[in-house]
């Protein structure tokens, strides 16, 4: 990750596809694991852990959307609705049948995958903006259904409270404990996606994205792989929804409205379509940057303004700066933060002989 | 390994000591921290951009008079954009900064934080947001709606209709509502009252975003022809409903709107006060500028050589911000007094909140009484009607069908 070679020495496909191209990459991973598992939870204040928790959940959702949009090239604006499917499935199972999270979480994911595959059916006939509208319809239908079917929503308030997740009598109730809970699933999602995209399925996805007719001619079953992409992506979304449910202690469809789908699309576009690291960068960027800008403005602004005046200025200015930064990064590198990172790395790979 | 763990524990302990030391220095300067969430940039920005300055101005007023019981108030306002994850981040930030009370903003945000407030023992207020069942202090010990819930509001609306029509027996009432959980919440009360009072009820749902309701209004005015309309709409839709009802010739004096369709901004967006003549609005805080507390805020600005902010002209939302801040300050004042001047904790402020009684700010705040079981304070509202280009008070603080609401609360509590 942070290492560099002095040139390109790979001679086999296997070497090129390896997760750890050099021994040092493995050491970097171990160092990162120690940092996230041992150092951060012990050293960092709970407040920062809570931000990391939000980032972990966002990473799971962004990875799922990237599998669909980035790797398979199918646009979806129904991601938020798939999250709510996972959330309500898990909440109903947890409350009505008193099931633990290690059953409700995969169940929520699977239910979302099922619904996602159904919503993905139009992708077999339409592409691009048309598909975007079809998935938008999916989002609205799911929202409406949850709002109007008390059997799913649990009454007029359409919200179901769930207890904190627990394992062998250990309850994940504080931010510090939830940190480990969410870190585990974020890491699992990252590893799963890394391996998915270098498998036969991942290559088929990329072939469909690049030119679906050509993919069909070389023997890829479009019907199978497009729906599989929707199902896998929705599975991630469902799990993301379940994580939100356990994190907030409530399933509420108003948390998963259209704007959430747009936010996740923004994450993967800023981070980089078709890359795992890009999804992570995007999730971090969209979650962390508004907070960082606000804290910076509070510190600087309080030198000049009273707290009331500061509050009047900050929220509008913060949005403007955030929007400005998105535009700036996308102009510097239209392919997202991941490409920016790779450019920096390849520059240093041959540095100082940049020719 | 043990040595390794120990060394990290050491690092953690050092950090904790430093953090605690910092907090200690903080307390010495006699400063108390309030958290306040707001939405100035999201879908409800029309409310937030007016309401939140009201909150800030009242706190500034208290600070200019020496603070609350000698403590200066520091407000950390965080714009959650009506999104849930930022609301959680805001709550954790308040906890880190040692806030003793938190103002919540938004219904899904309140729902997501209910549990967290209880776990962290931080009282949070949600006037006009959240679920009606949060009025039950036993079930939601740290959530304080402090204003009439949708159940109480609709109870009061029916009471008002009864007063206007003389009797409800055999009358027809239309309920025009925004098709979301908040809009559907009062249905239980309405159906209950329809049975006991003998009126006929028909409901008309308006789907989000509520900008198109021609069909529903035509159905109301052309086919159903009700004796009264109770409207429960949000955002831009109240102004659309006023325009549509007026356009179809329905008398606006036979319409009463719940609290989120009741601001000057809605009336102006409908085409001005003249168009909305006769429209009845429900309020949980005083309306207009004729209160000592607002005069004090104006005087504070004049003393600084500034003009009072233009947000003050939008009195409904501005006053709700002032109302929210006043309740926060009063709860903290009670808590500090109970501790003999010492710095209160969240638990103390919860008790302070539950002992608020007879605090009216010259008619600005309803005569509510909060208690350990009733976090709503009784569900008081006023009715203000548009007359001659401005809002005029036609019914002072009252409660509607309190026993019915209490019965519903008890039924809801036994269900869970």
XYZ file of C-alpha atoms in Angstrom:
771
model
C 0.000 0.000 0.000
C 2.603 2.538 1.030
C 5.597 0.719 -0.394
C 7.140 1.293 -3.822
C 9.207 -0.773 -6.163
C 11.892 0.765 -8.300
C 10.229 -0.450 -11.496
C 7.837 -2.953 -13.037
C 9.169 -6.479 -12.603
C 6.064 -8.640 -12.875
C 6.264 -11.438 -15.436
C 3.154 -13.536 -14.713
C -0.549 -12.804 -14.394
C -0.518 -14.395 -10.961
C 2.083 -11.922 -9.757
C 0.058 -9.061 -11.181
C -3.126 -10.205 -9.461
C -1.531 -10.944 -6.094
C -3.055 -9.162 -3.120
C 0.414 -8.749 -1.650
C 2.771 -7.958 -4.521
C 5.762 -7.679 -2.157
C 6.453 -8.972 1.349
C 6.419 -5.372 2.560
C 2.766 -5.103 1.511
C 1.949 -7.846 3.986
C 3.819 -5.973 6.707
C 1.922 -2.803 5.875
C -1.315 -4.729 6.285
C -0.210 -6.109 9.641
C 0.798 -2.629 10.756
C -2.600 -1.282 9.698
C -4.343 -4.110 11.520
C -2.415 -3.342 14.716
C -3.198 0.348 14.303
C -6.952 -0.178 13.904
C -7.407 -3.041 16.359
C -5.034 -2.100 19.167
C -3.836 1.472 18.900
C -6.813 3.528 17.786
C -9.470 2.113 20.148
C -7.172 2.568 23.138
C -5.760 5.974 22.345
C -8.478 7.872 20.545
C -11.386 9.621 22.264
C -14.822 8.035 21.919
C -16.008 10.942 19.787
C -13.480 10.127 17.069
C -14.417 6.461 17.328
C -18.022 7.438 16.638
C -16.925 9.180 13.437
C -14.908 6.103 12.450
C -18.010 4.004 13.122
C -20.022 6.085 10.677
C -17.206 5.733 8.147
C -17.134 1.947 8.561
C -20.850 1.689 7.826
C -20.488 4.025 4.853
C -17.609 1.887 3.502
C -19.830 -1.206 3.406
C -22.541 0.667 1.513
C -20.106 2.362 -0.862
C -18.359 -0.926 -1.698
C -21.707 -2.456 -2.605
C -22.670 0.420 -4.872
C -19.246 0.351 -6.490
C -19.634 -3.327 -7.397
C -22.771 -2.394 -9.300
C -21.957 1.025 -10.728
C -18.169 0.954 -10.867
C -17.497 -2.651 -11.848
C -20.634 -3.673 -13.738
C -21.575 -0.282 -15.149
C -25.247 -0.408 -14.097
C -26.503 2.851 -12.586
C -28.653 2.549 -9.485
C -30.379 5.245 -7.453
C -32.155 2.711 -5.292
C -29.305 1.987 -2.908
C -30.974 3.726 0.034
C -34.129 1.643 -0.407
C -32.140 -1.609 -0.394
C -30.621 -0.481 2.903
C -34.097 -0.016 4.326
C -35.069 -3.528 3.152
C -32.125 -4.939 5.109
C -32.875 -2.729 8.094
C -36.540 -3.711 8.389
C -35.853 -7.406 7.753
C -33.301 -7.480 10.536
C -35.417 -5.377 12.893
C -38.491 -7.554 12.415
C -36.509 -10.737 12.930
C -34.743 -9.310 15.956
C -37.911 -8.034 17.624
C -40.534 -10.620 16.682
C -38.408 -13.753 16.824
C -35.719 -12.525 19.185
C -32.926 -13.618 16.861
C -29.286 -12.583 17.400
C -27.416 -10.310 15.003
C -25.442 -13.118 13.387
C -28.705 -14.417 11.959
C -30.505 -11.117 11.307
C -27.522 -9.527 9.578
C -27.123 -12.096 6.788
C -30.909 -12.416 6.605
C -31.224 -8.672 6.050
C -28.543 -8.876 3.377
C -30.206 -11.809 1.617
C -33.630 -10.186 1.627
C -32.132 -7.021 0.166
C -30.329 -9.153 -2.446
C -33.608 -10.768 -3.445
C -35.441 -7.437 -3.759
C -32.400 -5.921 -5.469
C -32.372 -8.651 -8.104
C -36.047 -7.963 -8.821
C -35.479 -4.210 -9.094
C -32.513 -5.030 -11.346
C -34.631 -6.852 -13.925
C -35.102 -3.720 -16.099
C -31.292 -3.606 -16.477
C -31.631 -6.531 -18.890
C -33.365 -4.265 -21.395
C -32.302 -0.728 -20.627
C -29.080 1.104 -19.814
C -27.763 4.403 -18.521
C -30.252 7.124 -17.664
C -33.225 4.873 -18.401
C -31.970 2.361 -15.858
C -31.410 5.183 -13.387
C -35.088 6.092 -13.630
C -36.167 2.446 -13.292
C -34.139 2.066 -10.084
C -35.497 5.410 -8.870
C -38.948 3.883 -9.254
C -37.702 0.932 -7.209
C -36.584 3.311 -4.463
C -39.967 5.039 -4.345
C -41.961 1.795 -4.444
C -39.971 0.343 -1.561
C -40.351 3.552 0.476
C -44.090 3.605 -0.150
C -44.498 -0.068 0.728
C -42.675 0.261 4.017
C -44.683 3.369 4.886
C -48.028 1.704 4.146
C -47.667 -1.899 5.283
C -47.793 -2.033 9.092
C -46.714 -5.689 9.003
C -43.310 -4.485 7.797
C -43.087 -1.076 9.416
C -44.504 -1.975 12.815
C -47.177 0.739 13.008
C -47.865 4.360 12.126
C -44.430 5.573 13.200
C -42.757 3.138 10.767
C -39.898 2.603 13.173
C -38.859 -0.497 15.084
C -36.538 -0.307 18.053
C -33.952 -3.045 18.373
C -31.653 -3.929 21.222
C -27.897 -3.571 20.987
C -26.167 -6.534 19.354
C -24.647 -9.037 21.728
C -22.413 -12.078 21.365
C -21.968 -14.688 24.108
C -23.365 -12.289 26.685
C -21.102 -9.430 25.598
C -23.160 -6.421 24.522
C -21.819 -3.940 21.994
C -23.380 -0.883 23.604
C -20.800 1.909 23.745
C -19.134 3.600 20.799
C -15.896 1.844 21.732
C -17.520 -1.592 21.603
C -19.532 -0.831 18.496
C -16.230 0.188 16.928
C -15.051 -3.436 16.954
C -18.447 -4.671 15.800
C -18.477 -2.337 12.808
C -14.752 -2.665 12.072
C -15.190 -6.409 11.719
C -17.912 -6.058 9.079
C -16.124 -3.251 7.244
C -12.969 -5.379 6.994
C -14.997 -8.397 5.939
C -16.658 -6.327 3.213
C -13.311 -4.983 1.992
C -11.716 -8.438 1.822
C -14.768 -9.927 0.141
C -14.841 -7.206 -2.498
C -11.095 -7.384 -3.160
C -11.453 -11.098 -3.844
C -14.724 -10.767 -5.724
C -13.281 -8.400 -8.297
C -10.262 -10.603 -9.040
C -12.398 -13.703 -9.479
C -14.194 -15.011 -12.554
C -17.331 -13.132 -11.478
C -15.456 -9.857 -11.132
C -13.923 -10.205 -14.591
C -17.341 -10.969 -16.043
C -18.691 -7.797 -14.385
C -15.938 -5.711 -15.954
C -16.613 -7.286 -19.355
C -20.313 -6.396 -19.046
C -19.403 -2.847 -18.077
C -16.992 -2.322 -20.943
C -19.284 -3.611 -23.691
C -22.154 -5.900 -22.874
C -22.747 -7.145 -26.411
C -19.100 -8.115 -26.746
C -19.295 -9.807 -23.355
C -22.286 -11.821 -24.491
C -20.454 -12.895 -27.645
C -17.485 -14.226 -25.702
C -19.831 -16.368 -23.680
C -20.797 -14.363 -20.611
C -24.387 -14.897 -19.575
C -25.612 -11.305 -19.360
C -28.902 -12.242 -17.710
C -27.060 -14.088 -14.969
C -24.308 -11.559 -14.320
C -26.380 -8.378 -14.423
C -28.829 -9.754 -11.896
C -25.958 -11.166 -9.849
C -24.393 -7.703 -9.764
C -27.666 -6.230 -8.512
C -28.019 -8.988 -5.936
C -24.454 -8.665 -4.609
C -24.656 -4.890 -4.506
C -27.984 -5.022 -2.686
C -26.601 -7.580 -0.273
C -23.967 -5.054 0.776
C -26.633 -2.351 0.973
C -28.806 -4.591 3.131
C -25.929 -5.333 5.477
C -25.171 -1.608 5.602
C -28.809 -0.988 6.562
C -28.627 -3.637 9.289
C -25.453 -2.049 10.642
C -27.191 1.340 10.733
C -30.115 -0.296 12.546
C -27.928 -1.791 15.242
C -25.805 1.342 15.464
C -28.781 3.666 16.028
C -30.906 1.070 17.828
C -33.824 1.725 15.479
C -34.984 0.923 11.952
C -36.645 3.945 10.402
C -37.214 4.280 6.677
C -36.834 8.041 6.824
C -33.110 7.393 7.322
C -32.890 5.753 3.910
C -34.616 8.131 1.560
C -33.578 9.175 -1.925
C -30.965 11.630 -0.660
C -29.035 8.730 0.865
C -28.837 6.984 -2.500
C -27.462 10.194 -3.983
C -24.931 10.545 -1.154
C -23.594 7.063 -1.805
C -23.359 7.738 -5.538
C -21.385 10.873 -4.666
C -19.047 8.808 -2.495
C -18.080 6.375 -5.222
C -17.793 9.056 -7.897
C -15.502 11.167 -5.718
C -13.558 8.126 -4.546
C -13.244 6.478 -7.916
C -15.548 4.182 -9.861
C -14.410 0.588 -10.146
C -11.950 0.466 -7.283
C -12.105 -0.860 -3.757
C -9.723 1.717 -2.356
C -11.767 4.408 -4.107
C -14.908 3.349 -2.235
C -13.019 3.688 1.020
C -11.607 7.083 0.055
C -15.078 8.243 -0.983
C -16.720 7.090 2.239
C -14.034 8.810 4.286
C -14.182 11.992 2.194
C -17.963 12.414 2.312
C -18.279 11.536 6.005
C -15.222 13.203 7.425
C -14.708 16.330 5.362
C -17.877 18.214 6.396
C -16.998 17.547 10.045
C -13.389 18.640 9.572
C -14.431 21.811 7.752
C -16.897 22.670 10.507
C -14.429 22.145 13.332
C -11.843 24.220 11.477
C -14.355 27.015 10.889
C -15.485 26.957 14.530
C -11.910 27.356 15.724
C -10.957 30.074 13.271
C -14.337 31.819 13.262
C -14.597 32.096 17.031
C -11.636 34.493 16.921
C -13.686 37.055 14.984
C -17.376 36.409 15.612
C -19.755 35.866 18.516
C -21.255 32.385 18.771
C -24.611 33.475 17.376
C -23.084 35.199 14.362
C -20.775 32.266 13.793
C -23.710 29.850 13.726
C -25.409 32.016 11.099
C -22.374 31.833 8.826
C -21.004 28.357 9.346
C -23.609 25.998 7.907
C -23.940 27.745 4.575
C -20.228 28.357 4.175
C -19.432 24.783 5.104
C -21.609 23.453 2.277
C -20.023 25.883 -0.160
C -16.510 24.800 0.836
C -17.456 21.126 0.706
C -18.986 21.527 -2.751
C -15.990 23.547 -3.879
C -13.604 20.840 -2.750
C -15.566 18.150 -4.610
C -15.373 20.203 -7.793
C -11.675 20.886 -7.196
C -10.765 17.227 -6.744
C -12.833 16.125 -9.721
C -11.183 18.743 -11.943
C -7.718 17.754 -10.751
C -8.524 14.104 -11.340
C -11.849 13.226 -12.989
C -11.413 9.565 -12.153
C -11.523 10.210 -8.448
C -9.332 10.150 -5.402
C -8.175 6.601 -6.044
C -6.683 7.620 -9.399
C -5.016 10.601 -7.715
C -3.469 8.243 -5.189
C -2.279 5.884 -7.936
C -0.756 8.765 -9.903
C 1.206 9.802 -6.848
C 2.370 6.236 -6.328
C 3.424 5.671 -9.918
C 5.264 8.977 -9.887
C 7.329 7.824 -6.925
C 7.773 4.322 -8.304
C 10.256 5.566 -10.913
C 11.336 8.682 -9.054
C 13.750 10.386 -9.512
C 13.976 9.015 -13.069
C 10.605 10.101 -14.296
C 11.290 9.214 -17.934
C 2.248 -9.411 25.644
C 1.112 -8.230 29.040
C 3.855 -5.665 28.993
C 2.669 -4.510 25.609
C -0.926 -4.192 26.763
C 0.238 -2.421 29.885
C 2.207 0.130 27.923
C -0.819 0.898 25.815
C -2.978 1.144 28.866
C -0.408 3.613 30.113
C -0.745 5.687 26.987
C -4.506 5.570 27.283
C -4.370 6.580 30.937
C -2.109 9.519 30.125
C -4.440 10.679 27.388
C -7.407 10.337 29.682
C -5.666 12.327 32.410
C -4.816 15.064 29.931
C -8.385 15.131 28.705
C -9.741 15.255 32.242
C -7.252 17.979 33.143
C -8.521 19.974 30.194
C -12.096 19.465 31.319
C -11.176 20.577 34.832
C -9.690 23.814 33.582
C -12.884 24.278 31.581
C -15.139 24.063 34.607
C -13.144 26.647 36.526
C -14.054 29.371 34.055
C -17.740 28.792 35.011
C -18.865 27.890 31.533
C -21.652 25.474 30.789
C -22.093 23.791 27.435
C -25.384 23.375 25.533
C -25.651 21.313 22.382
C -28.110 22.416 19.728
C -28.775 20.630 16.469
C -30.240 22.567 13.612
C -31.058 22.281 9.936
C -30.200 25.476 8.098
C -29.229 23.881 4.801
C -31.338 20.721 4.417
C -34.953 20.109 3.383
C -36.357 22.026 6.391
C -34.022 24.995 6.022
C -37.017 27.366 5.841
C -37.677 26.506 9.491
C -34.070 26.217 10.687
C -32.763 29.495 9.287
C -35.307 31.348 11.444
C -35.666 29.059 14.446
C -31.965 28.611 15.207
C -31.107 32.335 15.327
C -33.957 32.622 17.835
C -32.255 30.017 20.011
C -28.883 31.745 19.711
C -30.343 35.186 20.478
C -31.996 34.050 23.692
C -28.740 32.436 24.864
C -26.890 35.647 23.987
C -29.473 37.572 26.002
C -28.940 35.320 29.033
C -25.173 35.631 28.673
C -25.386 39.422 28.401
C -27.192 39.452 31.749
C -24.459 37.421 33.443
C -25.397 33.922 32.369
C -27.462 31.314 34.116
C -26.768 31.352 37.872
C -23.308 32.737 37.156
C -22.419 30.277 34.398
C -21.805 31.584 30.899
C -23.476 29.414 28.273
C -21.501 28.069 25.348
C -23.716 26.747 22.562
C -22.339 24.254 20.077
C -24.683 24.398 17.144
C -24.332 21.628 14.589
C -26.196 21.590 11.304
C -27.340 18.006 10.726
C -28.890 18.818 7.314
C -31.864 16.669 8.394
C -29.660 13.586 7.985
C -29.278 10.904 10.614
C -25.520 10.089 10.645
C -24.502 13.739 11.247
C -27.005 13.845 14.124
C -25.176 10.956 15.787
C -21.847 12.691 15.215
C -23.265 15.861 16.767
C -24.475 13.953 19.823
C -21.032 12.387 20.375
C -19.427 15.785 19.978
C -21.701 17.242 22.658
C -20.783 14.389 24.949
C -17.091 15.027 24.362
C -17.465 18.742 25.071
C -19.334 17.978 28.296
C -22.726 19.353 27.262
C -25.478 18.961 29.879
C -28.442 19.336 27.533
C -29.054 18.826 23.856
C -31.600 20.257 21.438
C -32.620 17.683 18.844
C -33.796 18.559 15.372
C -35.863 16.329 13.095
C -38.102 13.317 13.601
C -35.831 10.538 12.225
C -32.904 12.096 14.091
C -34.860 12.081 17.348
C -35.832 8.448 16.752
C -32.205 7.471 16.142
C -30.923 9.277 19.243
C -33.576 8.234 21.799
C -31.586 5.217 22.882
C -28.275 7.048 22.892
C -29.646 9.841 25.096
C -30.731 7.273 27.649
C -27.414 5.408 27.556
C -25.403 8.598 27.915
C -27.757 10.226 30.434
C -28.078 13.371 28.366
C -31.486 15.066 28.286
C -32.587 15.986 24.775
C -35.512 18.178 23.725
C -37.562 17.706 20.562
C -40.364 20.317 20.461
C -42.607 19.500 17.521
C -40.514 16.490 16.458
C -40.351 12.831 17.330
C -43.040 10.408 18.343
C -46.032 11.242 20.508
C -45.213 8.322 22.794
C -42.014 10.116 23.879
C -44.266 12.171 26.154
C -44.147 9.140 28.455
C -41.190 9.868 30.713
C -41.070 6.310 31.988
C -40.472 4.835 28.546
C -38.208 7.619 27.255
C -36.510 8.975 30.379
C -34.122 11.369 28.596
C -36.288 12.531 25.690
C -38.331 15.684 26.289
C -40.863 16.740 23.624
C -41.626 19.815 25.865
C -44.356 20.870 23.411
C -47.693 19.413 22.363
C -47.231 16.142 20.476
C -49.169 15.432 17.274
C -51.694 13.524 19.369
C -52.246 16.489 21.664
C -52.327 18.845 18.695
C -55.025 16.920 16.897
C -56.973 16.579 20.143
C -56.811 20.355 20.506
C -57.809 20.796 16.867
C -60.958 18.716 17.389
C -61.719 20.702 20.547
C -61.389 23.929 18.547
C -63.621 22.572 15.777
C -66.227 21.597 18.357
C -66.175 25.116 19.769
C -66.629 26.621 16.306
C -69.393 24.256 15.168
C -71.186 24.054 18.491
C -71.502 20.302 18.338
C -69.652 17.547 16.517
C -72.538 15.094 16.291
C -73.222 14.251 12.653
C -70.655 16.751 11.348
C -68.141 15.924 8.649
C -64.427 16.526 9.230
C -61.729 16.105 6.597
C -58.163 15.304 7.666
C -55.669 16.446 5.025
C -52.232 15.048 5.867
C -48.725 14.549 4.564
C -48.255 10.862 3.811
C -45.366 10.088 6.158
C -45.161 8.660 9.696
C -45.581 12.095 11.272
C -48.661 12.745 9.167
C -50.233 9.392 9.987
C -49.478 9.506 13.702
C -52.612 11.478 14.761
C -54.981 9.071 12.944
C -55.361 6.878 16.031
C -56.646 9.823 18.086
C -58.890 11.120 15.313
C -60.549 7.740 14.814
C -61.056 7.405 18.546
C -62.644 10.870 18.774
C -64.796 10.302 15.698
C -66.375 7.371 17.516
C -66.844 9.062 20.877
C -67.966 12.448 19.523
C -70.060 11.010 16.697
C -68.561 12.930 13.766
C -67.743 11.530 10.368
C -64.043 11.454 9.473
C -62.483 11.094 6.069
C -58.729 11.210 5.457
C -56.927 12.657 2.450
C -53.247 11.731 2.087
C -50.849 13.986 0.193
C -47.763 12.136 -1.078
C -44.277 13.654 -0.708
C -43.108 16.275 -1.573
C -46.633 17.608 -1.173
C -46.590 20.193 -3.916
C -49.479 18.655 -5.847
C -52.776 18.210 -4.063
C -55.323 19.397 -6.609
C -57.064 16.021 -6.647
C -57.330 15.761 -2.870
C -58.585 19.326 -2.470
C -61.115 18.884 -5.275
C -62.292 15.713 -3.563
C -62.683 17.655 -0.308
C -64.401 20.733 -1.700
C -66.381 19.205 -4.544
C -67.438 15.806 -3.308
C -67.026 15.457 0.471
C -67.966 19.052 1.431
C -66.846 18.807 5.055
C -67.854 21.134 7.854
C -64.216 21.581 8.846
C -60.747 20.670 7.566
C -57.860 19.710 9.842
C -54.588 20.043 7.906
C -51.298 18.457 8.943
C -48.699 19.332 6.331
C -44.990 20.136 6.204
C -42.519 22.135 4.176
C -43.978 23.838 1.113
C -47.222 21.903 1.174
C -49.161 24.094 3.677
C -48.902 27.049 1.316
C -50.095 24.858 -1.564
C -53.065 23.706 0.515
C -54.052 27.295 1.304
C -53.861 28.260 -2.355
C -55.791 25.208 -3.535
C -58.542 25.440 -0.916
C -58.913 29.169 -1.553
C -58.953 28.569 -5.313
C -61.757 26.020 -5.010
C -63.750 28.465 -2.931
C -63.557 26.689 0.418
C -63.687 29.156 3.332
C -60.295 29.199 5.068
C -61.999 30.060 8.349
C -63.070 26.402 8.351
C -59.491 25.155 8.148
C -57.226 24.592 11.132
C -53.591 23.661 10.600
C -51.335 21.837 13.049
C -48.062 23.470 14.104
C -45.889 22.923 10.996
C -48.285 24.643 8.629
C -48.704 27.700 10.778
C -45.866 30.125 10.117
C -45.851 33.518 8.423
C -43.607 31.989 5.749
C -46.383 29.536 4.777
C -48.946 32.303 4.551
C -46.677 34.554 2.522
C -45.788 31.689 0.183
C -49.509 31.105 -0.349
C -49.805 34.596 -1.781
C -49.730 36.838 1.270
C -51.705 37.378 4.435
C -54.608 38.812 2.448
C -55.132 35.537 0.609
C -54.996 33.532 3.829
C -57.615 35.624 5.641
C -59.469 33.470 8.136
C -56.958 30.579 8.190
C -56.542 29.092 11.684
C -53.087 28.135 12.901
C -51.988 26.141 15.938
C -48.996 27.263 17.986
C -46.935 25.854 20.847
C -45.082 29.114 21.578
C -46.238 32.725 21.573
C -46.638 34.521 18.222
C -45.884 38.152 17.404
C -43.444 40.547 19.031
C -45.478 41.694 21.971
C -43.574 39.853 24.730
C -41.070 41.219 27.267
C -38.471 38.611 26.287
C -38.484 39.727 22.638
C -38.302 43.386 23.699
C -35.231 42.441 25.753
C -33.585 40.821 22.735
C -34.283 43.935 20.655
C -32.855 46.106 23.427
C -29.743 43.886 23.555
C -29.141 44.428 19.830
C -29.762 48.187 20.138
C -27.287 48.363 23.046
C -24.657 46.785 20.791
C -25.466 49.417 18.157
C -27.009 46.880 15.783
C -30.397 46.474 14.183
C -32.443 43.522 15.467
C -32.111 40.632 12.974
C -34.661 40.319 10.200
C -35.436 36.750 11.368
C -37.376 38.346 14.244
C -40.079 39.368 11.784
C -40.866 35.735 11.085
C -42.219 35.461 14.589
C -43.657 31.929 14.603
C -40.405 30.066 14.001
C -38.168 32.646 15.669
C -40.269 32.476 18.809
C -40.098 28.684 18.796
C -36.308 28.973 18.864
C -36.517 31.390 21.773
C -38.983 29.032 23.471
C -36.614 26.073 23.083
C -33.682 28.044 24.494
C -35.775 29.386 27.381
C -36.773 25.877 28.446
C -33.134 24.723 28.231
C -31.961 27.614 30.366
C -34.764 27.122 32.879
C -33.999 23.398 33.239
C -30.308 24.113 33.772
C -31.169 26.905 36.234
C -33.275 24.460 38.255
C -30.445 21.927 38.152
C -27.791 24.409 39.326
C -30.049 25.662 42.108
C -30.734 22.095 43.250
C -26.987 21.473 43.438
C -26.345 24.662 45.365
C -24.450 26.346 42.537
C -22.291 23.406 41.524
C -21.848 22.289 37.923
C -24.821 20.027 37.052
C -24.617 16.744 35.170
C -27.029 15.498 32.523
C -28.945 13.633 35.215
C -29.330 16.809 37.284
C -30.595 18.690 34.239
C -33.125 15.923 33.574
C -34.454 16.477 37.098
C -34.330 20.233 36.527
C -36.376 19.753 33.387
C -38.891 17.621 35.244
C -39.405 20.355 37.824
C -40.324 23.093 35.332
C -43.602 24.580 36.430
C -45.218 27.996 36.293
C -42.566 29.316 33.877
C -44.475 31.426 31.375
C -42.209 34.337 30.290
C -45.201 36.663 30.207
C -47.541 34.352 28.281
C -44.850 33.343 25.799
C -44.532 29.802 27.156
C -47.623 27.693 27.926
C -48.520 27.029 31.584
C -46.991 23.583 31.319
C -45.906 21.322 34.112
C -43.238 18.772 33.322
C -42.836 15.778 35.569
C -40.975 12.479 35.668
C -43.875 10.840 33.873
C -45.099 13.667 31.629
C -42.312 15.018 29.404
C -44.775 16.841 27.197
C -45.884 19.218 29.918
C -49.606 18.766 29.325
C -49.841 19.363 25.579
C -50.855 23.034 25.571
C -51.510 25.001 22.376
C -52.937 28.318 21.214
C -54.964 29.102 18.106
C -54.023 32.164 16.070
C -56.143 33.238 13.115
C -55.239 35.416 10.153
C -57.280 38.574 10.494
C -56.720 41.864 8.728
C -53.261 40.896 7.465
C -51.813 39.532 10.664
C -52.047 36.625 13.074
C -54.486 37.306 15.919
C -54.846 35.158 18.999
C -58.353 33.696 19.118
C -57.902 30.991 21.746
C -55.446 31.152 24.613
C -53.490 28.196 26.013
C -55.709 25.115 26.181
C -55.534 21.327 26.176
C -57.792 19.191 24.023
C -59.224 15.865 25.132
C -56.433 15.229 27.624
C -57.979 11.978 28.974
C -58.130 10.520 25.432
C -54.453 11.351 24.849
C -53.462 9.866 28.190
C -55.441 6.721 27.449
C -53.639 6.394 24.113
C -50.240 6.884 25.791
C -51.024 4.173 28.310
C -52.233 1.812 25.570
C -49.066 2.460 23.575
C -46.873 1.824 26.604
C -48.551 -1.503 27.364
C -48.089 -2.614 23.744
C -44.300 -2.458 23.821
